[in-house]
Amino acid sequence: PRVDDLWSDLKYSARMLVKNPAFTAAAVLTLALGIGLNAATFSAIHGILLRPLPGVEAPERLVQLYRRWGGIEFGSNSVPHYQDVRDRTGDVFESVSIWRFAPMALAADGQTERVMGMLVSADFFRTYGVPPHMGRTFIPGEEDVGPGAHPVVVLGHAFWETRFGADPGVVGRTLILNGHSFEVVGVAPPDFKGPASFAAVPLYVPVMMQREILPGSDLLEARGWNSFTMVGRLGEGVTVARAQEAMDALLTGLREEFPDDYDNQVGTRLVLQNEAGIHPMFAQASMAMGSVMMAVVALLLLIACVNVANLFLARARDRRREMAVRLSLGAGRGRIVRQLLTESVLFAAVAGAGGVVLARFATRALNAYHPPIDGPWSFSVELDGTVLLFTAGISVLAGLLFGMVPALQATRPDTMAAVKGGGDDRPGRSRASSALVVFQMALSLLLLVSAGLFIRSLQGATEIDPGFTDPASVATASLDPAMLGYDEAATRALQDRLLDQVAALPEVSSAGLVAWLPLGLSNSDRGVGVPGYEFAEDERRSIAYTMATEGYLETMGVRVLEGRTFRRTDDEGGAPVMVVNQRFAERFWPGESALGKTVETAGRSWQVVGVVETGKYQSLGEDPAQFMYFPQRQLFDAATTVVARTQGDPAAVLGRIRSLVREIDPDLPVYDLRSMEDHMGFALLPARLAGIVLGLFGVLGLTLAAVGIYGVMAYSVSQRRRELGIRMALGAQRTQVEGMVVREGMRLAVAGAVLGLAGAVGAGRLVQGMLYNVSPLDPLAFTVVPLTLLAVAAAAVYLPARRAARADPVRALKSE
């Protein structure tokens, strides 16, 4: 009988679905918007932060291993350290591998292009459990035999399709990377894009070919050069705790063997691959932002549910005679509630299907998005089974949420009066609608204030002083001559020639070279020793740094507080000198002048010749941090970025820089040609995405709130036609009727606004850590948003009131 009842309820609900197309369209579209945004947001968070790497065998057994230094929780690994872990932990790890991104110059079809490939150990594909799509992957001999002995490459599947047209004969072909021949030995499978959820790796090269891929540095022998991510596959039945014990024991032994290299390492962090997200260092911030996004779209869904609940309440009043007849004929109240909830859940299911369509468009837009920074960045967000199950769950939940109150109201009519067709004018009849309006206003205000805070945060982020001036007038372009086999002498000559030619351009007022621009992905740090300063046991000794030529600090507009910047004579023949920022000087020499002080790092003693203003180096939200500048002529790096302060449009200068490089060497690729303002787009990306997305959600919330309040008030006025007609027949003026209706509606709006402000205060404090340069109780957000929402509510209330006041009282009375 229960199955028969359910089948009967479903058929009746389907008839009700098509009986009133206008009602159905309004309810389904409103709900589909809320469900679709929830599905799209969840799919993004799931695809980037929560979902195991696709195409990986038993991802729950993968762990990332990081070296812990004083103040650094997630330090990278060196090749010799990896080799020790691989060779001495076979009892806990089935296999261990390392990887890192590496720029490569790919020469083909008469052109040289720069691609961001990956250096990996020979066990890389075995560790991740990834079989080749065609050909083979790497074999142990390509790691254990000497450096440079195995010039082979595995292609990423997407790169094989786009760059080589999915040619099945690609295996065995030769590619020219950095001027060296590499044989293609295989293609990765289509569902494996690489070890990171945010990138599609085009090329994989054995780490033993590092000297050919990253010339000028010897990562294979340098135990202290940590630049690789290490991943281990736990053996069958091995727990993370047991692996942690093994790594602790290994570290104890390494300290005894290499005391100078492991003196500062305080431990090893093991992070499950499925919990690492984009990077463990960003896990807390990423999850916090994901939680905020889910909370916002949940608010939108609640607002949509309130709107639909009001629609169903209105329909329930129109169907009260039907419900009364059912009750009079002996139907139980529970049976009727079940039938009405079946209707609402069916509506929600149809809306859920529409939401999936909306989410598909949203995820396609996200997958097509390319972050404003050089690299193979690619999001892989899909509506997989988990997302569809989540969508089905919130659809059913939404159906129950918006259907319960109308269902309970519909089963409590005055049976005798309803059967006779009489009205039901008891005051309590409007309490449910009134409560829903108050609830909707509160939710809308909470959503809008939160969106306003993040929009203000975006504005605050753009106003943060990055430590340099007028980035819109600075042109930047990067190149790496070592990729084409330039040695140090040839690279220095090319850099000097290019710097002189750029500085001589009539549109350029000053120019310089730098190894790594601030507020980008490229950065590094070095351990330092300061004579006379004793480090605490857990105090961080590594300080971020870069190398620059004369003219760089002036071109960037970095303010010099003491001493001087670099000169051309600060070269290999001169005394080692350095420039530090104010925070560095305050930490190591408080109350003293830093000029003339000595810092020991990079195997030399460096004399401080200048102090500059503290800026932002890795992110706009960072606390003031120490920073060091070294002369590029004394601490060489082949990869460099040209910076030029222009007197006009930087785009014209960027074209000139590209032409100058082609005149010097037509095969040398130039990349990241953009203004410094565009380069800062990466640093502004979190604030910009939050501001834009939450701002859009806020507008949608405001629209839903306006539509909902208007709908409730319009229906309320239509139900009170007789009452309003009598009032006007007895002499009430139109303005009095308008005022009465507006006051009733605005009382509900103000009550909801007060509740919403209380909730917004708590929400502001929760997201305080994600705001840039903005108070969680920002006066502008907490005044403009409520006033705007109340103004919209007043307009939504006034329109039905105006229509009611202009109605003919005689016609209103006759209609009853």
Short mmCIF file of N, CA and C in Angstrom, two decimals, residues 294-385:
data_model
loop_
_atom_site.label_atom_id
_atom_site.label_comp_id
_atom_site.label_asym_id
_atom_site.label_seq_id
_atom_site.Cartn_x
_atom_site.Cartn_y
_atom_site.Cartn_z
N MET A 294 31.01 28.13 0.21
CA MET A 294 29.89 27.21 0.40
C MET A 294 28.83 27.83 1.30
N ALA A 295 29.27 28.58 2.33
CA ALA A 295 28.29 29.23 3.21
C ALA A 295 27.47 30.26 2.44
N VAL A 296 28.13 30.98 1.53
CA VAL A 296 27.43 32.01 0.77
C VAL A 296 26.40 31.39 -0.17
N VAL A 297 26.80 30.34 -0.89
CA VAL A 297 25.83 29.74 -1.81
C VAL A 297 24.74 29.00 -1.04
N ALA A 298 25.06 28.53 0.17
CA ALA A 298 24.01 27.93 1.00
C ALA A 298 22.99 29.00 1.41
N LEU A 299 23.48 30.20 1.70
CA LEU A 299 22.55 31.30 2.00
C LEU A 299 21.67 31.60 0.80
N LEU A 300 22.29 31.59 -0.39
CA LEU A 300 21.50 31.82 -1.60
C LEU A 300 20.42 30.75 -1.76
N LEU A 301 20.79 29.51 -1.49
CA LEU A 301 19.81 28.43 -1.61
C LEU A 301 18.69 28.59 -0.58
N LEU A 302 19.05 29.01 0.63
CA LEU A 302 18.02 29.23 1.65
C LEU A 302 17.06 30.35 1.23
N ILE A 303 17.64 31.43 0.66
CA ILE A 303 16.79 32.53 0.20
C ILE A 303 15.86 32.03 -0.91
N ALA A 304 16.40 31.23 -1.83
CA ALA A 304 15.55 30.67 -2.89
C ALA A 304 14.47 29.78 -2.30
N CYS A 305 14.84 28.98 -1.28
CA CYS A 305 13.84 28.11 -0.64
C CYS A 305 12.74 28.92 0.03
N VAL A 306 13.11 30.03 0.65
CA VAL A 306 12.11 30.89 1.28
C VAL A 306 11.16 31.45 0.22
N ASN A 307 11.72 31.88 -0.91
CA ASN A 307 10.86 32.38 -2.00
C ASN A 307 9.87 31.31 -2.45
N VAL A 308 10.38 30.11 -2.67
CA VAL A 308 9.50 29.04 -3.15
C VAL A 308 8.51 28.63 -2.06
N ALA A 309 8.95 28.66 -0.80
CA ALA A 309 8.03 28.34 0.29
C ALA A 309 6.87 29.32 0.32
N ASN A 310 7.16 30.59 0.08
CA ASN A 310 6.07 31.58 0.03
C ASN A 310 5.13 31.32 -1.15
N LEU A 311 5.72 30.90 -2.27
CA LEU A 311 4.85 30.54 -3.40
C LEU A 311 3.95 29.35 -3.05
N PHE A 312 4.49 28.36 -2.39
CA PHE A 312 3.70 27.20 -2.01
C PHE A 312 2.69 27.54 -0.91
N LEU A 313 3.05 28.48 -0.03
CA LEU A 313 2.07 28.92 0.96
C LEU A 313 0.88 29.59 0.28
N ALA A 314 1.18 30.43 -0.70
CA ALA A 314 0.10 31.10 -1.43
C ALA A 314 -0.79 30.06 -2.12
N ARG A 315 -0.15 29.05 -2.73
CA ARG A 315 -0.95 28.04 -3.40
C ARG A 315 -1.72 27.19 -2.40
N ALA A 316 -1.14 26.99 -1.21
CA ALA A 316 -1.83 26.21 -0.20
C ALA A 316 -3.12 26.91 0.24
N ARG A 317 -3.07 28.23 0.32
CA ARG A 317 -4.30 28.96 0.69
C ARG A 317 -5.36 28.81 -0.40
N ASP A 318 -4.90 28.81 -1.65
CA ASP A 318 -5.86 28.63 -2.74
C ASP A 318 -6.43 27.21 -2.76
N ARG A 319 -5.70 26.26 -2.17
CA ARG A 319 -6.15 24.87 -2.19
C ARG A 319 -6.75 24.43 -0.86
N ARG A 320 -7.09 25.40 0.01
CA ARG A 320 -7.57 24.99 1.32
C ARG A 320 -8.92 24.25 1.25
N ARG A 321 -9.77 24.57 0.24
CA ARG A 321 -11.03 23.83 0.12
C ARG A 321 -10.75 22.37 -0.25
N GLU A 322 -9.79 22.18 -1.18
CA GLU A 322 -9.41 20.81 -1.55
C GLU A 322 -8.93 20.03 -0.33
N MET A 323 -8.07 20.65 0.50
CA MET A 323 -7.56 19.97 1.68
C MET A 323 -8.68 19.68 2.68
N ALA A 324 -9.62 20.64 2.81
CA ALA A 324 -10.73 20.44 3.75
C ALA A 324 -11.61 19.27 3.32
N VAL A 325 -11.86 19.17 2.02
CA VAL A 325 -12.66 18.04 1.52
C VAL A 325 -11.94 16.73 1.80
N ARG A 326 -10.65 16.67 1.57
CA ARG A 326 -9.89 15.44 1.82
C ARG A 326 -9.99 15.05 3.31
N LEU A 327 -9.80 16.06 4.19
CA LEU A 327 -9.88 15.77 5.62
C LEU A 327 -11.29 15.32 6.01
N SER A 328 -12.31 15.97 5.42
CA SER A 328 -13.70 15.62 5.74
C SER A 328 -14.04 14.21 5.31
N LEU A 329 -13.39 13.74 4.24
CA LEU A 329 -13.66 12.39 3.75
C LEU A 329 -12.85 11.33 4.46
N GLY A 330 -12.05 11.76 5.45
CA GLY A 330 -11.35 10.77 6.28
C GLY A 330 -9.87 10.66 6.05
N ALA A 331 -9.29 11.48 5.17
CA ALA A 331 -7.84 11.40 4.95
C ALA A 331 -7.10 11.86 6.22
N GLY A 332 -6.07 11.12 6.59
CA GLY A 332 -5.27 11.52 7.74
C GLY A 332 -4.37 12.70 7.42
N ARG A 333 -4.05 13.46 8.45
CA ARG A 333 -3.20 14.64 8.24
C ARG A 333 -1.81 14.24 7.74
N GLY A 334 -1.27 13.15 8.30
CA GLY A 334 0.03 12.69 7.87
C GLY A 334 0.05 12.29 6.41
N ARG A 335 -1.05 11.67 5.97
CA ARG A 335 -1.14 11.25 4.56
C ARG A 335 -1.11 12.45 3.64
N ILE A 336 -1.83 13.52 4.01
CA ILE A 336 -1.86 14.72 3.16
C ILE A 336 -0.49 15.41 3.18
N VAL A 337 0.12 15.48 4.36
CA VAL A 337 1.46 16.09 4.44
C VAL A 337 2.43 15.33 3.54
N ARG A 338 2.35 13.99 3.56
CA ARG A 338 3.25 13.20 2.71
C ARG A 338 3.02 13.48 1.24
N GLN A 339 1.75 13.63 0.87
CA GLN A 339 1.46 13.91 -0.54
C GLN A 339 1.97 15.28 -0.95
N LEU A 340 1.82 16.29 -0.07
CA LEU A 340 2.30 17.64 -0.40
C LEU A 340 3.82 17.71 -0.42
N LEU A 341 4.47 16.96 0.48
CA LEU A 341 5.93 16.93 0.45
C LEU A 341 6.43 16.22 -0.81
N THR A 342 5.69 15.23 -1.28
CA THR A 342 6.06 14.59 -2.55
C THR A 342 6.03 15.60 -3.68
N GLU A 343 5.01 16.46 -3.67
CA GLU A 343 4.94 17.53 -4.68
C GLU A 343 6.17 18.42 -4.61
N SER A 344 6.51 18.88 -3.41
CA SER A 344 7.64 19.82 -3.28
C SER A 344 8.97 19.16 -3.65
N VAL A 345 9.15 17.88 -3.27
CA VAL A 345 10.39 17.19 -3.62
C VAL A 345 10.47 16.97 -5.13
N LEU A 346 9.34 16.70 -5.79
CA LEU A 346 9.34 16.56 -7.24
C LEU A 346 9.72 17.89 -7.90
N PHE A 347 9.17 18.98 -7.40
CA PHE A 347 9.57 20.30 -7.90
C PHE A 347 11.09 20.48 -7.73
N ALA A 348 11.59 20.13 -6.54
CA ALA A 348 13.02 20.30 -6.27
C ALA A 348 13.86 19.42 -7.17
N ALA A 349 13.37 18.21 -7.50
CA ALA A 349 14.11 17.32 -8.39
C ALA A 349 14.24 17.92 -9.79
N VAL A 350 13.14 18.49 -10.28
CA VAL A 350 13.19 19.16 -11.59
C VAL A 350 14.15 20.34 -11.53
N ALA A 351 14.07 21.11 -10.42
CA ALA A 351 14.99 22.25 -10.26
C ALA A 351 16.44 21.76 -10.17
N GLY A 352 16.65 20.60 -9.50
CA GLY A 352 18.00 20.06 -9.41
C GLY A 352 18.57 19.71 -10.77
N ALA A 353 17.72 19.16 -11.65
CA ALA A 353 18.18 18.87 -13.01
C ALA A 353 18.58 20.15 -13.72
N GLY A 354 17.78 21.21 -13.54
CA GLY A 354 18.16 22.50 -14.12
C GLY A 354 19.43 23.05 -13.50
N GLY A 355 19.59 22.81 -12.19
CA GLY A 355 20.81 23.26 -11.52
C GLY A 355 22.05 22.58 -12.05
N VAL A 356 21.94 21.30 -12.41
CA VAL A 356 23.08 20.57 -12.98
C VAL A 356 23.50 21.21 -14.31
N VAL A 357 22.52 21.60 -15.11
CA VAL A 357 22.83 22.27 -16.38
C VAL A 357 23.57 23.58 -16.12
N LEU A 358 23.08 24.36 -15.16
CA LEU A 358 23.74 25.61 -14.80
C LEU A 358 25.15 25.35 -14.28
N ALA A 359 25.30 24.34 -13.44
CA ALA A 359 26.63 24.03 -12.89
C ALA A 359 27.60 23.59 -13.98
N ARG A 360 27.09 22.89 -15.00
CA ARG A 360 27.97 22.47 -16.08
C ARG A 360 28.55 23.68 -16.82
N PHE A 361 27.73 24.68 -17.09
CA PHE A 361 28.24 25.89 -17.73
C PHE A 361 29.26 26.59 -16.84
N ALA A 362 28.99 26.63 -15.53
CA ALA A 362 29.90 27.30 -14.60
C ALA A 362 31.25 26.58 -14.53
N THR A 363 31.23 25.24 -14.48
CA THR A 363 32.49 24.50 -14.40
C THR A 363 33.29 24.60 -15.70
N ARG A 364 32.60 24.65 -16.83
CA ARG A 364 33.32 24.84 -18.09
C ARG A 364 34.04 26.18 -18.12
N ALA A 365 33.37 27.22 -17.59
CA ALA A 365 34.00 28.54 -17.54
C ALA A 365 35.23 28.50 -16.63
N LEU A 366 35.14 27.79 -15.50
CA LEU A 366 36.28 27.70 -14.58
C LEU A 366 37.42 26.92 -15.22
N ASN A 367 37.13 25.83 -15.90
CA ASN A 367 38.19 25.05 -16.53
C ASN A 367 38.89 25.82 -17.64
N ALA A 368 38.17 26.77 -18.25
CA ALA A 368 38.77 27.58 -19.32
C ALA A 368 39.58 28.75 -18.77
N TYR A 369 39.48 29.00 -17.46
CA TYR A 369 40.17 30.14 -16.86
C TYR A 369 41.66 29.85 -16.74
N HIS A 370 42.49 30.82 -17.08
CA HIS A 370 43.94 30.69 -16.96
C HIS A 370 44.45 31.76 -16.01
N PRO A 371 45.05 31.38 -14.89
CA PRO A 371 45.55 32.38 -13.93
C PRO A 371 46.56 33.31 -14.60
N PRO A 372 46.66 34.54 -14.11
CA PRO A 372 47.56 35.53 -14.74
C PRO A 372 49.02 35.31 -14.38
N ILE A 373 49.55 34.12 -14.69
CA ILE A 373 50.95 33.84 -14.43
C ILE A 373 51.39 32.72 -15.34
N ASP A 374 52.67 32.75 -15.70
CA ASP A 374 53.19 31.79 -16.66
C ASP A 374 53.20 30.38 -16.07
N GLY A 375 52.77 29.41 -16.86
CA GLY A 375 52.80 28.03 -16.40
C GLY A 375 51.71 27.20 -17.04
N PRO A 376 51.76 25.87 -16.84
CA PRO A 376 50.76 24.97 -17.45
C PRO A 376 49.53 24.82 -16.57
N TRP A 377 49.06 25.93 -16.03
CA TRP A 377 47.98 25.84 -15.05
C TRP A 377 46.67 25.46 -15.74
N SER A 378 46.02 24.49 -15.17
CA SER A 378 44.79 23.99 -15.75
C SER A 378 43.94 23.36 -14.65
N PHE A 379 42.72 23.87 -14.49
CA PHE A 379 41.81 23.30 -13.50
C PHE A 379 41.07 22.12 -14.12
N SER A 380 40.81 21.13 -13.29
CA SER A 380 40.09 19.95 -13.73
C SER A 380 38.88 19.76 -12.83
N VAL A 381 37.85 20.56 -13.09
CA VAL A 381 36.63 20.53 -12.28
C VAL A 381 35.56 19.80 -13.08
N GLU A 382 35.00 18.76 -12.51
CA GLU A 382 34.03 17.93 -13.22
C GLU A 382 32.80 17.68 -12.37
N LEU A 383 31.69 17.43 -13.02
CA LEU A 383 30.48 17.02 -12.33
C LEU A 383 30.49 15.50 -12.22
N ASP A 384 31.33 15.00 -11.33
CA ASP A 384 31.45 13.55 -11.20
C ASP A 384 30.36 13.01 -10.28
N GLY A 385 30.47 11.73 -9.95
CA GLY A 385 29.45 11.08 -9.14
C GLY A 385 29.27 11.74 -7.78
#
